[in-house]
mmCIF file of C-alpha atoms in Angstrom:
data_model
loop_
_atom_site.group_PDB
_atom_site.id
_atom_site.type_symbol
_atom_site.label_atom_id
_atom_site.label_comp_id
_atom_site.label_asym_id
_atom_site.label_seq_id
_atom_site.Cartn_x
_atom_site.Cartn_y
_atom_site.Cartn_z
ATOM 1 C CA UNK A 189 -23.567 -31.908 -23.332
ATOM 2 C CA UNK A 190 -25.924 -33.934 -21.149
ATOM 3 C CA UNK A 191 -24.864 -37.995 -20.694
ATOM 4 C CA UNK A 192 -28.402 -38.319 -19.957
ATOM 5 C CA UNK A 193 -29.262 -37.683 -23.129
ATOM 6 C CA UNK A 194 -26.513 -39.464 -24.947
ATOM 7 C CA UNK A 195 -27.602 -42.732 -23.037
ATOM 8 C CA UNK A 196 -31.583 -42.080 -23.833
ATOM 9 C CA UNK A 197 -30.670 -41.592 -27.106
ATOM 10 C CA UNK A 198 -28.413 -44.631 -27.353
ATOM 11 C CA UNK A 199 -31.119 -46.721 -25.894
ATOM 12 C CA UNK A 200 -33.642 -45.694 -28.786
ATOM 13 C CA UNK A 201 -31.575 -46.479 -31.372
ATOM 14 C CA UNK A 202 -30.608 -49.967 -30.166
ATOM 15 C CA UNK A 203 -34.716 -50.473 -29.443
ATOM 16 C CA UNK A 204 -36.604 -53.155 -31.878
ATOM 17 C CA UNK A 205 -39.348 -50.855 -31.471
ATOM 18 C CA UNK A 206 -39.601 -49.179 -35.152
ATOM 19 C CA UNK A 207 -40.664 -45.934 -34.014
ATOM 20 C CA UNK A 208 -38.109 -45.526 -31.191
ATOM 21 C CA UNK A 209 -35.382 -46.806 -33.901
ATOM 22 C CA UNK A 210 -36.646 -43.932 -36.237
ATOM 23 C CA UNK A 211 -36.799 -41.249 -32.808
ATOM 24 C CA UNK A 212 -33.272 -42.202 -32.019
ATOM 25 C CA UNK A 213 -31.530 -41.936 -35.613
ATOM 26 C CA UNK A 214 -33.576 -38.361 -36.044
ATOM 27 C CA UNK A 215 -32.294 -37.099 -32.267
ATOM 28 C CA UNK A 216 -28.883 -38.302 -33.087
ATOM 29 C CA UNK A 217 -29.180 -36.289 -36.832
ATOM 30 C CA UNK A 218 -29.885 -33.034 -34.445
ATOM 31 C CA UNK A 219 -27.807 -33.553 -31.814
ATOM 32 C CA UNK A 220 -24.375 -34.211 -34.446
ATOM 33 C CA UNK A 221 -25.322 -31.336 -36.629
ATOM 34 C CA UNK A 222 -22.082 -28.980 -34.846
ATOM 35 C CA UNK A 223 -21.187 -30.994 -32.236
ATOM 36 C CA UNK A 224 -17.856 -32.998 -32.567
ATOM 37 C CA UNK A 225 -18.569 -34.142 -28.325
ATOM 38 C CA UNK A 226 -21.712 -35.931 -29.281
ATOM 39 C CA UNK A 227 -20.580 -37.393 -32.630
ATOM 40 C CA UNK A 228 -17.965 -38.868 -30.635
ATOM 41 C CA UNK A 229 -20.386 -40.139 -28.057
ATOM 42 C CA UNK A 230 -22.312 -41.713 -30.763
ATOM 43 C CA UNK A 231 -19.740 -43.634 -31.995
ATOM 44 C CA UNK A 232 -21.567 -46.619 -30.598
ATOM 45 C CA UNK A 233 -24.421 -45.726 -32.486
ATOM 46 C CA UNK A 234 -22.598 -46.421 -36.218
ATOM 47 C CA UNK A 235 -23.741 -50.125 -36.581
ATOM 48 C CA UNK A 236 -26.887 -49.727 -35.505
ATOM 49 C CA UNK A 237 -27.824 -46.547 -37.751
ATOM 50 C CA UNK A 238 -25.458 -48.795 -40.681
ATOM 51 C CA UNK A 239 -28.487 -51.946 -39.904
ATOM 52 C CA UNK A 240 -31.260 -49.326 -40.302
ATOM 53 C CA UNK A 241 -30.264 -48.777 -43.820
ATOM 54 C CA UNK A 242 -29.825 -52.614 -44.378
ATOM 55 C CA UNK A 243 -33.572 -53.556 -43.088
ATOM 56 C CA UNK A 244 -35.562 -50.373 -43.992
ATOM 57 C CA UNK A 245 -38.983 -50.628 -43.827
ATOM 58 C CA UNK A 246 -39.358 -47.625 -45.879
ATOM 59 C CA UNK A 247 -37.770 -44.476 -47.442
ATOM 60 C CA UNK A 248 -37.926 -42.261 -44.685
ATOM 61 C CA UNK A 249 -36.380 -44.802 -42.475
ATOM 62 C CA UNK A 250 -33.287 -44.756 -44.986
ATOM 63 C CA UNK A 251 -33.222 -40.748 -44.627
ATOM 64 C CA UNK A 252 -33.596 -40.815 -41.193
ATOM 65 C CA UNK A 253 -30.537 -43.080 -40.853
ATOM 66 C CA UNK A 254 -28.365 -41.728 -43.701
ATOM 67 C CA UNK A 255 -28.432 -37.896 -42.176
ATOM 68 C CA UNK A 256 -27.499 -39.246 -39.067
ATOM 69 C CA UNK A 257 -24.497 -41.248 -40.198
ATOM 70 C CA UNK A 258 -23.543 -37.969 -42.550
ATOM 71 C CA UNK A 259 -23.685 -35.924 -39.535
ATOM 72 C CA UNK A 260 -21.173 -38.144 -37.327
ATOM 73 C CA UNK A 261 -18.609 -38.465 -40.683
ATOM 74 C CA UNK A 262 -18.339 -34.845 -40.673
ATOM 75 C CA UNK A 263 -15.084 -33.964 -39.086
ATOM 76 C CA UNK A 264 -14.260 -37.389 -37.308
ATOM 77 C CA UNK A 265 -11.938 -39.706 -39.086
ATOM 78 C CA UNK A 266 -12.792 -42.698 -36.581
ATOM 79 C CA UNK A 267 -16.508 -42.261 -37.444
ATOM 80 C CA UNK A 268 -15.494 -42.746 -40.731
ATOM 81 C CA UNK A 269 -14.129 -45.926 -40.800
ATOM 82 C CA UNK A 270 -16.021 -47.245 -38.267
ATOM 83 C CA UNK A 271 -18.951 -46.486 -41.166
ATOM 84 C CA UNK A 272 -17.278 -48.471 -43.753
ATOM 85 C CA UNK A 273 -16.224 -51.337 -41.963
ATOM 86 C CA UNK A 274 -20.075 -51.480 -40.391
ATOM 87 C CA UNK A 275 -20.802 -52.124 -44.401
ATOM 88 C CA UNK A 276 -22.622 -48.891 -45.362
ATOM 89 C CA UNK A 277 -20.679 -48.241 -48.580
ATOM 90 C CA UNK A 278 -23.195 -51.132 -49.834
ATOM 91 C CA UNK A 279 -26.781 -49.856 -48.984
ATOM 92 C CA UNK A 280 -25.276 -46.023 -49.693
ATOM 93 C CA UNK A 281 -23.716 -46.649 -53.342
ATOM 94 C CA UNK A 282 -27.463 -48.714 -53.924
ATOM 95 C CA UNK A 283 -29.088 -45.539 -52.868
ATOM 96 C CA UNK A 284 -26.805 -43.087 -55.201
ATOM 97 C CA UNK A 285 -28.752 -45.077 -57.906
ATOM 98 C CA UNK A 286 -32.068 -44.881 -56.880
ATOM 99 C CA UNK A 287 -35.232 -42.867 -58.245
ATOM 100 C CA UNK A 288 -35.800 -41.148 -55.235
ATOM 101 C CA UNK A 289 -34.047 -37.634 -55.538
ATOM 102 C CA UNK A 290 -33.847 -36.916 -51.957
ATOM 103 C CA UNK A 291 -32.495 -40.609 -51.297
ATOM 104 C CA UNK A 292 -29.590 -39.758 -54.216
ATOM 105 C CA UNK A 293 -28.617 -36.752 -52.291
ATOM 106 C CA UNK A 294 -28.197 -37.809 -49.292
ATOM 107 C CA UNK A 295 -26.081 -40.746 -50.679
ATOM 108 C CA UNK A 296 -24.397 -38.369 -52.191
ATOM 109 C CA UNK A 297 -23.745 -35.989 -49.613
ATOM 110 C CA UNK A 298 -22.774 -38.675 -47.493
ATOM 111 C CA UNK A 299 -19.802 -40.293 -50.018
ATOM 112 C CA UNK A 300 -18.549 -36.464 -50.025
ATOM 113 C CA UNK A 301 -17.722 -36.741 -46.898
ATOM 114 C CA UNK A 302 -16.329 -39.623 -46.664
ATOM 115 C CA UNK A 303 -13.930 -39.009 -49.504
ATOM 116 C CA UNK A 304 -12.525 -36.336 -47.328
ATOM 117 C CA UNK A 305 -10.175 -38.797 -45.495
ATOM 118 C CA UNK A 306 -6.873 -39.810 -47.170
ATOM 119 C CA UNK A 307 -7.958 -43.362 -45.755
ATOM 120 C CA UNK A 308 -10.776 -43.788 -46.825
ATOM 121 C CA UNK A 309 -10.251 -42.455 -50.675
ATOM 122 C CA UNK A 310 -8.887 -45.656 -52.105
ATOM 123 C CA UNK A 311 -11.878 -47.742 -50.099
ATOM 124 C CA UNK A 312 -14.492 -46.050 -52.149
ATOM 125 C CA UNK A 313 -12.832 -46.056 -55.388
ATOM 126 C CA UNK A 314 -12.497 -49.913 -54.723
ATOM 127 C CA UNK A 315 -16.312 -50.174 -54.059
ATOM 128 C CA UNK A 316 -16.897 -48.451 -57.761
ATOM 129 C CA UNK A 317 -18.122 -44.948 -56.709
ATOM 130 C CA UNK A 318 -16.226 -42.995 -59.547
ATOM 131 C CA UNK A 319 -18.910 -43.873 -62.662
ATOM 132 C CA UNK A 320 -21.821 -43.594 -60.418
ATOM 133 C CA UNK A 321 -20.666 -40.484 -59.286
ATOM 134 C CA UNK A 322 -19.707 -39.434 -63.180
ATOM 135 C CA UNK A 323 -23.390 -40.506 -63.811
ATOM 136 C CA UNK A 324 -24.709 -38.401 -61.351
ATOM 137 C CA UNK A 325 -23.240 -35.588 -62.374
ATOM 138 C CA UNK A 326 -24.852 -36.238 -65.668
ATOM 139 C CA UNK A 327 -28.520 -37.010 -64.761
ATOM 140 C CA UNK A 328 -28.833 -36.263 -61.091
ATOM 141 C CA UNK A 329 -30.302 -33.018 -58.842
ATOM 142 C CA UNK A 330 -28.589 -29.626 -59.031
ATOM 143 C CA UNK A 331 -27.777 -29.956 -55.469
ATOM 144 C CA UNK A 332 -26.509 -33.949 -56.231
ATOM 145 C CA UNK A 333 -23.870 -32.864 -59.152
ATOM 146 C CA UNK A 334 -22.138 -30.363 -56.225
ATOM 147 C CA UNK A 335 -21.757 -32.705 -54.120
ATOM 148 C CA UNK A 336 -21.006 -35.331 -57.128
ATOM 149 C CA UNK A 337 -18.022 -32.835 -58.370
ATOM 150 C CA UNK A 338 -16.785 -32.367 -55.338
ATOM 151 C CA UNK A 339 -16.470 -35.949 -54.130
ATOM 152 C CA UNK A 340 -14.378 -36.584 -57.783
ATOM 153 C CA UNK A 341 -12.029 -33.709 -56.826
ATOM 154 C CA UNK A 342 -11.614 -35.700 -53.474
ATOM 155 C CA UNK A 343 -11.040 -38.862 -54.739
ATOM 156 C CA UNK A 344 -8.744 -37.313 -57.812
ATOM 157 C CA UNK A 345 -6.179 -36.768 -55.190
ATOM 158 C CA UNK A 346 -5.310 -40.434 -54.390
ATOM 159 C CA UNK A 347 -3.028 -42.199 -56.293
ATOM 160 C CA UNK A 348 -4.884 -44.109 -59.418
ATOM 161 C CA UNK A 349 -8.444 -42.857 -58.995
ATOM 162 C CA UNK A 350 -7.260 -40.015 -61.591
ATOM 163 C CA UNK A 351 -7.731 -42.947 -64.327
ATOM 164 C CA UNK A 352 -10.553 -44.349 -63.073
ATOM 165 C CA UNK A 353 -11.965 -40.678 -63.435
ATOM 166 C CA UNK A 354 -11.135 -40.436 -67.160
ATOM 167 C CA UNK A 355 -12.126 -43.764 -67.995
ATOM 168 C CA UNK A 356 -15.953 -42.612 -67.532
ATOM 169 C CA UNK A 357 -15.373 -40.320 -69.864
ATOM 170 C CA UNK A 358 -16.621 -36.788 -67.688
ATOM 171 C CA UNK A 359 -15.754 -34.170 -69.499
ATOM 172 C CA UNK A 360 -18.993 -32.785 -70.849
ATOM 173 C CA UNK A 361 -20.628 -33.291 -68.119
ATOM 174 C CA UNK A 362 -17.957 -30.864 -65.755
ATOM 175 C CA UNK A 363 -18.133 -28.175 -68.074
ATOM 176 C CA UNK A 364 -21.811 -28.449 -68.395
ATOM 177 C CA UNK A 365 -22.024 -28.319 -64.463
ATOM 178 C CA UNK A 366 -19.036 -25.114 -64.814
ATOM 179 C CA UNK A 367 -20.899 -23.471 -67.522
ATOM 180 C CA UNK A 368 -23.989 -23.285 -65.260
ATOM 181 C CA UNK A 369 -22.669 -22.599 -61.990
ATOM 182 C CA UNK A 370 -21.111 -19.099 -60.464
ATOM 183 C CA UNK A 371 -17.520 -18.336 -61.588
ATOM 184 C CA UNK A 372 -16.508 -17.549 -57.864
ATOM 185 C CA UNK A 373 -18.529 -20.265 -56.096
ATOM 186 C CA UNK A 374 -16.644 -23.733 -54.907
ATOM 187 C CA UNK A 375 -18.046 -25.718 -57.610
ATOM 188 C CA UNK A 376 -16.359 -23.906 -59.998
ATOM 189 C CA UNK A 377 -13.151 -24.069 -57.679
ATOM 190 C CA UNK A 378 -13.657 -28.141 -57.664
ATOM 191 C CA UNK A 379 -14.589 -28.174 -61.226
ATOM 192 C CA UNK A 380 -11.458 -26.017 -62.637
ATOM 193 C CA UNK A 381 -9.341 -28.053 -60.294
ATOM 194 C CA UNK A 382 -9.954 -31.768 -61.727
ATOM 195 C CA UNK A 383 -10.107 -30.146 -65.192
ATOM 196 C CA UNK A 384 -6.336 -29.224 -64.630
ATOM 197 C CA UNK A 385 -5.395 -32.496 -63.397
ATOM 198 C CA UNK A 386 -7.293 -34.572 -67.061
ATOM 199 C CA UNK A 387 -6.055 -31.970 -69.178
ATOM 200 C CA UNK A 388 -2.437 -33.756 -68.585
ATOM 201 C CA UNK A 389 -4.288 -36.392 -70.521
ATOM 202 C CA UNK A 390 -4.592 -36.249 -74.519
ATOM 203 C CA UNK A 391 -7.928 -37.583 -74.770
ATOM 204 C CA UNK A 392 -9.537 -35.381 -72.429
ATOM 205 C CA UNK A 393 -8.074 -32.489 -74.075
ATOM 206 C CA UNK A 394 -9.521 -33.417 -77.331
ATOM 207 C CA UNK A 395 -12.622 -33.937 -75.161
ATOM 208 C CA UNK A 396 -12.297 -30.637 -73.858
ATOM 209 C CA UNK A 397 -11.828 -29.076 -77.478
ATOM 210 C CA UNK A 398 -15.225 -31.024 -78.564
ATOM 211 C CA UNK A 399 -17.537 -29.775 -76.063
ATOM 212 C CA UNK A 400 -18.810 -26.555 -77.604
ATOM 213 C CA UNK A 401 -17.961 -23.569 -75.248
ATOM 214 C CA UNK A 402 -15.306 -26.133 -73.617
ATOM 215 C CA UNK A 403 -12.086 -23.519 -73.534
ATOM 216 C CA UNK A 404 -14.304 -20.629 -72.800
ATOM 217 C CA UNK A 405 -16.029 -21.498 -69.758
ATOM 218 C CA UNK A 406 -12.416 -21.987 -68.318
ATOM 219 C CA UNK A 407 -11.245 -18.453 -70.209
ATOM 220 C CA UNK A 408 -14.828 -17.474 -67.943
ATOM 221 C CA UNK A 409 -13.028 -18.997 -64.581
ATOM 222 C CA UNK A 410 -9.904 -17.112 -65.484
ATOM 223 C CA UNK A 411 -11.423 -13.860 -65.828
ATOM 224 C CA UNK A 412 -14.078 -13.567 -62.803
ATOM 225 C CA UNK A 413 -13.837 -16.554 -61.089
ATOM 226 C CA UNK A 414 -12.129 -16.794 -57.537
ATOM 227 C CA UNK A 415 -8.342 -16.785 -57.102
ATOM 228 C CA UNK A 416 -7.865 -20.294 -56.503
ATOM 229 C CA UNK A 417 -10.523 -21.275 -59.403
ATOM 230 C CA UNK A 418 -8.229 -18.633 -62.191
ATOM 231 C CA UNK A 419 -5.152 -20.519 -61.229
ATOM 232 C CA UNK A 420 -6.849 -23.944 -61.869
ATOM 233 C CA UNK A 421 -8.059 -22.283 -64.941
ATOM 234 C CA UNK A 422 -4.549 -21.042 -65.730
ATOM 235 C CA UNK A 423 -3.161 -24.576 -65.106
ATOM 236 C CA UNK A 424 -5.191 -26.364 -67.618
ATOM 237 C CA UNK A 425 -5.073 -23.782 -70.238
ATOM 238 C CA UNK A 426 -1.183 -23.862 -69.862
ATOM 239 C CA UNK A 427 -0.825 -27.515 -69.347
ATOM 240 C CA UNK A 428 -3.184 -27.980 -72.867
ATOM 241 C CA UNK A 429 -0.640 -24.919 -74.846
ATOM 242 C CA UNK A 430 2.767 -27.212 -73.449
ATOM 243 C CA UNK A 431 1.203 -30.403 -74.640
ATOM 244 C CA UNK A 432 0.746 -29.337 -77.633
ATOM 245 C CA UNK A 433 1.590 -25.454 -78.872
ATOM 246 C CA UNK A 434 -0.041 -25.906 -82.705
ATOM 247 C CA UNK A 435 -2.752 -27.796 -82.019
ATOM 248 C CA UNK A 436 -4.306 -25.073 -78.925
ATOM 249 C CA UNK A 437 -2.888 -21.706 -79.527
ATOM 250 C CA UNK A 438 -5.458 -20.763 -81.669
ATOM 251 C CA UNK A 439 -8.557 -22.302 -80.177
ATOM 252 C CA UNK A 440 -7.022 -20.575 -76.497
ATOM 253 C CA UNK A 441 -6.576 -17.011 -78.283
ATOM 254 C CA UNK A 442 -10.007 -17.241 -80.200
ATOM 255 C CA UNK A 443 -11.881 -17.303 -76.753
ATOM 256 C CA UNK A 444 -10.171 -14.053 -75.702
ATOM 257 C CA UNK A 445 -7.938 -15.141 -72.862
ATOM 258 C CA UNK A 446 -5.124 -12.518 -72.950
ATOM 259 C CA UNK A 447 -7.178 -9.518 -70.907
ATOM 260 C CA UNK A 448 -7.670 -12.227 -68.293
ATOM 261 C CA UNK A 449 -4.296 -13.300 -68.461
ATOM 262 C CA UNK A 450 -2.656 -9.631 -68.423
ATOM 263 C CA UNK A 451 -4.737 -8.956 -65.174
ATOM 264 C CA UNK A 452 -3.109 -11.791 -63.601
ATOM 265 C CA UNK A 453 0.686 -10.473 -64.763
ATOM 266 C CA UNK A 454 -0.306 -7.653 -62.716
ATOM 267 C CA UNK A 455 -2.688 -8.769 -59.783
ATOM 268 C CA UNK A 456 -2.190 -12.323 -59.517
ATOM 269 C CA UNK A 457 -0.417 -14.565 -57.182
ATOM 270 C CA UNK A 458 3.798 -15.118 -57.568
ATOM 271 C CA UNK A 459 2.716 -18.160 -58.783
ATOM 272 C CA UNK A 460 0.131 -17.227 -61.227
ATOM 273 C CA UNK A 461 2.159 -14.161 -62.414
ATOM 274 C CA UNK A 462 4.981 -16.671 -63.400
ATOM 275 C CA UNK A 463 2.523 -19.231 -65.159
ATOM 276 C CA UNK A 464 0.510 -16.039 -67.350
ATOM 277 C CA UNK A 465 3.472 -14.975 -68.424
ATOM 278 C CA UNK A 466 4.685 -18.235 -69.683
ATOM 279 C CA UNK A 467 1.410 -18.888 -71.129
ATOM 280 C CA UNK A 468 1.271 -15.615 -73.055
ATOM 281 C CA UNK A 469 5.082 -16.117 -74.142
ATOM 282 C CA UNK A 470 3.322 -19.761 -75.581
ATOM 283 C CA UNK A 471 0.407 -18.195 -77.094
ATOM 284 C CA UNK A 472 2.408 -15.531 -79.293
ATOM 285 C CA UNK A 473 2.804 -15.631 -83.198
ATOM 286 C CA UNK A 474 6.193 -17.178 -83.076
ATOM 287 C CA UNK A 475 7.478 -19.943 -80.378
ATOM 288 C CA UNK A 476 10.673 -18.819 -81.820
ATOM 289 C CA UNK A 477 13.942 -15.965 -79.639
ATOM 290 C CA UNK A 478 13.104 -12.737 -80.868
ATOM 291 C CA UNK A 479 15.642 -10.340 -82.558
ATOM 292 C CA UNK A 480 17.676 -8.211 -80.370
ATOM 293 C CA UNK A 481 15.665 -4.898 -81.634
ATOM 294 C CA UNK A 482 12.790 -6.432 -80.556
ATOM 295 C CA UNK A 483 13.391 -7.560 -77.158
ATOM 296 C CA UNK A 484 11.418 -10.751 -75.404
ATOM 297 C CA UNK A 485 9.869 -8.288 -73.321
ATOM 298 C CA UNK A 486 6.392 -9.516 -71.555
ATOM 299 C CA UNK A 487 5.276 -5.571 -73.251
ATOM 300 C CA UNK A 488 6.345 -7.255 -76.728
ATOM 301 C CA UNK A 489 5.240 -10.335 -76.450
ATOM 302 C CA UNK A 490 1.844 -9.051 -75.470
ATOM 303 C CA UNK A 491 1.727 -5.956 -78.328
ATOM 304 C CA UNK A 492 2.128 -9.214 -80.703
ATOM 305 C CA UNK A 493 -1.161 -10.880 -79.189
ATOM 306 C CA UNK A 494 -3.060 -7.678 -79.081
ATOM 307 C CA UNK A 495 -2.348 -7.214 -83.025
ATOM 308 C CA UNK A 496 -3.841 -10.846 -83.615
ATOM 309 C CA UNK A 497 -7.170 -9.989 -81.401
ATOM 310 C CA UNK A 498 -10.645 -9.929 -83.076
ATOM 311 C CA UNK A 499 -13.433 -7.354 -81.903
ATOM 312 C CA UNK A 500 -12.987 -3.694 -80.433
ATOM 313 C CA UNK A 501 -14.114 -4.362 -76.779
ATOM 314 C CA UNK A 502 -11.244 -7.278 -76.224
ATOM 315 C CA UNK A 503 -8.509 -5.255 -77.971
ATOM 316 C CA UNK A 504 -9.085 -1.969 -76.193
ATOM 317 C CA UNK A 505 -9.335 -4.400 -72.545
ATOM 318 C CA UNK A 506 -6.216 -5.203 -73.881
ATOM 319 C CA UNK A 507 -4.666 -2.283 -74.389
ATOM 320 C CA UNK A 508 -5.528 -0.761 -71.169
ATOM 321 C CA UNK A 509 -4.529 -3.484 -68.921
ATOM 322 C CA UNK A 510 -1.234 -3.937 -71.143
ATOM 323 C CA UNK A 511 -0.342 0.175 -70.416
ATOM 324 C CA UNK A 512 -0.818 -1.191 -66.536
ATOM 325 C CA UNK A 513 1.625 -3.719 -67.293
ATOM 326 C CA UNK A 514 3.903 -1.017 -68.387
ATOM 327 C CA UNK A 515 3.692 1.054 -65.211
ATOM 328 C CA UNK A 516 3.960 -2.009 -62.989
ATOM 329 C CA UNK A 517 6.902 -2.906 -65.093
ATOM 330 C CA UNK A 518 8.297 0.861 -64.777
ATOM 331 C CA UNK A 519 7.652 1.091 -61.004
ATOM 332 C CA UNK A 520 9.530 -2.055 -60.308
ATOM 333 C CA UNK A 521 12.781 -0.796 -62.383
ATOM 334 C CA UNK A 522 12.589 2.335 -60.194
ATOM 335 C CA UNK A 523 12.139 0.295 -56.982
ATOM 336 C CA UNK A 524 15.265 -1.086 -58.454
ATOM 337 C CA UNK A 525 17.078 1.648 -59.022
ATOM 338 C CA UNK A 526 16.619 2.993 -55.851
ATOM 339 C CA UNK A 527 17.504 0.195 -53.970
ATOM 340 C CA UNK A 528 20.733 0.176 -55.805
ATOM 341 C CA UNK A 529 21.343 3.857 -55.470
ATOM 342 C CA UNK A 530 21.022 3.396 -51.434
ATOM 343 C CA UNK A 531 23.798 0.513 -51.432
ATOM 344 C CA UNK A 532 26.590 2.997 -52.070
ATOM 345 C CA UNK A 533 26.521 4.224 -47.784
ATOM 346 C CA UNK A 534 28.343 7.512 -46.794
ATOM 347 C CA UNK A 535 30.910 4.962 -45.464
ATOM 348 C CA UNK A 536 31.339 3.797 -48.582
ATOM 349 C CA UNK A 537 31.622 7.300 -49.787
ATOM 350 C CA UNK A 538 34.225 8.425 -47.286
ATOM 351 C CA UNK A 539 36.305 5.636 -48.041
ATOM 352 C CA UNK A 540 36.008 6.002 -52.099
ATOM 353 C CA UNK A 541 36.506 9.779 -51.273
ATOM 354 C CA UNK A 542 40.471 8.753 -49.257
ATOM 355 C CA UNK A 543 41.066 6.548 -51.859
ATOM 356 C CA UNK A 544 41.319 9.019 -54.246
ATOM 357 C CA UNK A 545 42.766 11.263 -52.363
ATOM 358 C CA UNK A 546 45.620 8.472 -51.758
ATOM 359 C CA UNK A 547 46.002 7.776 -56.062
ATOM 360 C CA UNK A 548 45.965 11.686 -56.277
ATOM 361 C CA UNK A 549 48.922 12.411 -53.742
#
């Protein structure tokens, strides 16, 4: 890193020539891309990139200046603030709301990474981010409702902004962004993730149930989608069956979750295993202690959901990840076994064997 150039570059963007301003907020964009040295160098720069945006003579002015501020966010938590208390949140939130499309997504872009400090999550929400982001997400670019979701997940996490979030009503617009995006990609992640956090809330399960193909683009997640995105997936399903067992069961089993949910028993994470198999244990024909000829084994419980399936290909998926079930099941009783058949040492043995000996005599 040259201080030469971190002073020449300083000195254009504090010029009143326009051009120089414009030079100096481009070279800054460049120079910040992966650097964290020069976006702390150009910490000086914040207020005057924040007074480009105020007093734009045009669009690309705004760009210009936006990118550059996005670029010394990313990474640097004293960048961040220094960005909100220069007053950008006004000029970037008017932005998010403009026609221009490249404009939106850069506004966009840039409140995504600004919601990715714990201080600066309750700031935004303040400013009334959450139902322009909601709105973008309904009506804005593909590459705008990524960044859009992902900013909601962000904010979701501090305390309150969860409510704010369901007050806008989003639910058909995240599972129109998760029907259309890849199971395994981070969208889906984000998107599975705040879906598991509303569905604690009745009205955005009966949301949920509304939006046609609702429960099975999540069923979708839980089948192909990444491991963190299935156990979001997981989470809401299960969180929608505790709620409420009657009202769910049937709408959950009707989009063909239990092959997805058997692979998990076997494959999944400690956590997930736990959390399918309560699921499936919900999702059964009877809530109710089965009879002691017909044990609450996971292989019962699932047998009973297999009988209630509709369509060949689902029931014989079924089947065949149930038998692995088995022989996971069967391998861990011998594991079992064994281990207890190894406790009894020839120590042990030798002193069983003069006990006897002792009784006999």
């Amino acid at each position: 890193m040259s201080c030469a150039i971190v002073e020449k570059t300083l000195y254009l963007i504090l010029s009143d020539d326009p051009i120089l301003k414009l030079q100096g907020a481009r070279d800054i964009r460049r120079l910040t891309k992966s650097s964290l040295r020069y976006r702390r160098h150009f910490s000086d720069a914040v207020k005057p990139l924040v007074d480009m945006l105020r007093n734009s003579p045009s669009v690309e002015y705004n760009e210009a200046a936006l990118l550059a501020l996005l670029n010394l966010s990313v990474k640097d938590e004293g960048n961040k603030k220094s960005i909100i208390d220069a007053g950008a949140l006004e000029p970037i939130i008017g932005f998010l709301q403009s026609e221009n499309a490249n404009l939106q997504e850069h506004a966009t872009a840039s409140l995504l990474t600004l919601s990715a400090s714990s201080v600066t999550k309750p700031i935004l929400s303040s400013f009334g981010v959450i139902p322009l982001l909601v709105d973008i997400l309904r009506r804005g670019s593909p590459q705008a409702k990524v960044d859009s979701i992902i900013t909601l997940y962000n904010l979701s996490t501090s305390q309150g902004n969860l409510t704010l979030i369901l007050q806008t009503e989003p639910i058909p617009s995240i599972v129109t962004l998760l029907k259309s995006c890849k199971k395994s990609s981070k969208t889906t992640e984000k998107c599975t993730a705040l879906l598991e956090s509303l569905m604690s809330y009745d009205e955005c399960r009966k949301a949920l149930t509304s939006e046609e193909g609702g429960i099975l683009a999540i069923v979708e997640v839980l089948e192909i989608g990444s491991l963190q995105s299935r156990e979001h997936a997981l989470g809401a399903l299960l969180t929608m069956c505790q709620s409420d067992r009657c009202k769910y069961r049937e709408l959950i089993l009707r989009e063909g979750v239990v092959p997805g949910l058997l692979e998990l028993t076997v494959k999944g994470t400690t956590k997930s295993k736990e959390k399918s198999q309560t699921l499936l244990r919900l999702l059964r024909d009877t809530p109710y202690e089965r009879s002691q000829l017909q044990p609450d084994t996971l292989e019962n419980i699932v047998s009973n959901l297999i009988s209630q399936i509709d369509g060949k290909e689902q029931t014989g998926k079924a089947r065949g990840l149930l038998a692995e079930v088995i022989q996971v099941s069967m391998n861990q009783s011998l594991r079992r076994l064994h281990q207890r058949a190894t406790v009894c040492t020839p120590v042990d043995l030798s002193i069983a064997g003069g006990a006897s000996t002792i009784s006999s005599t």
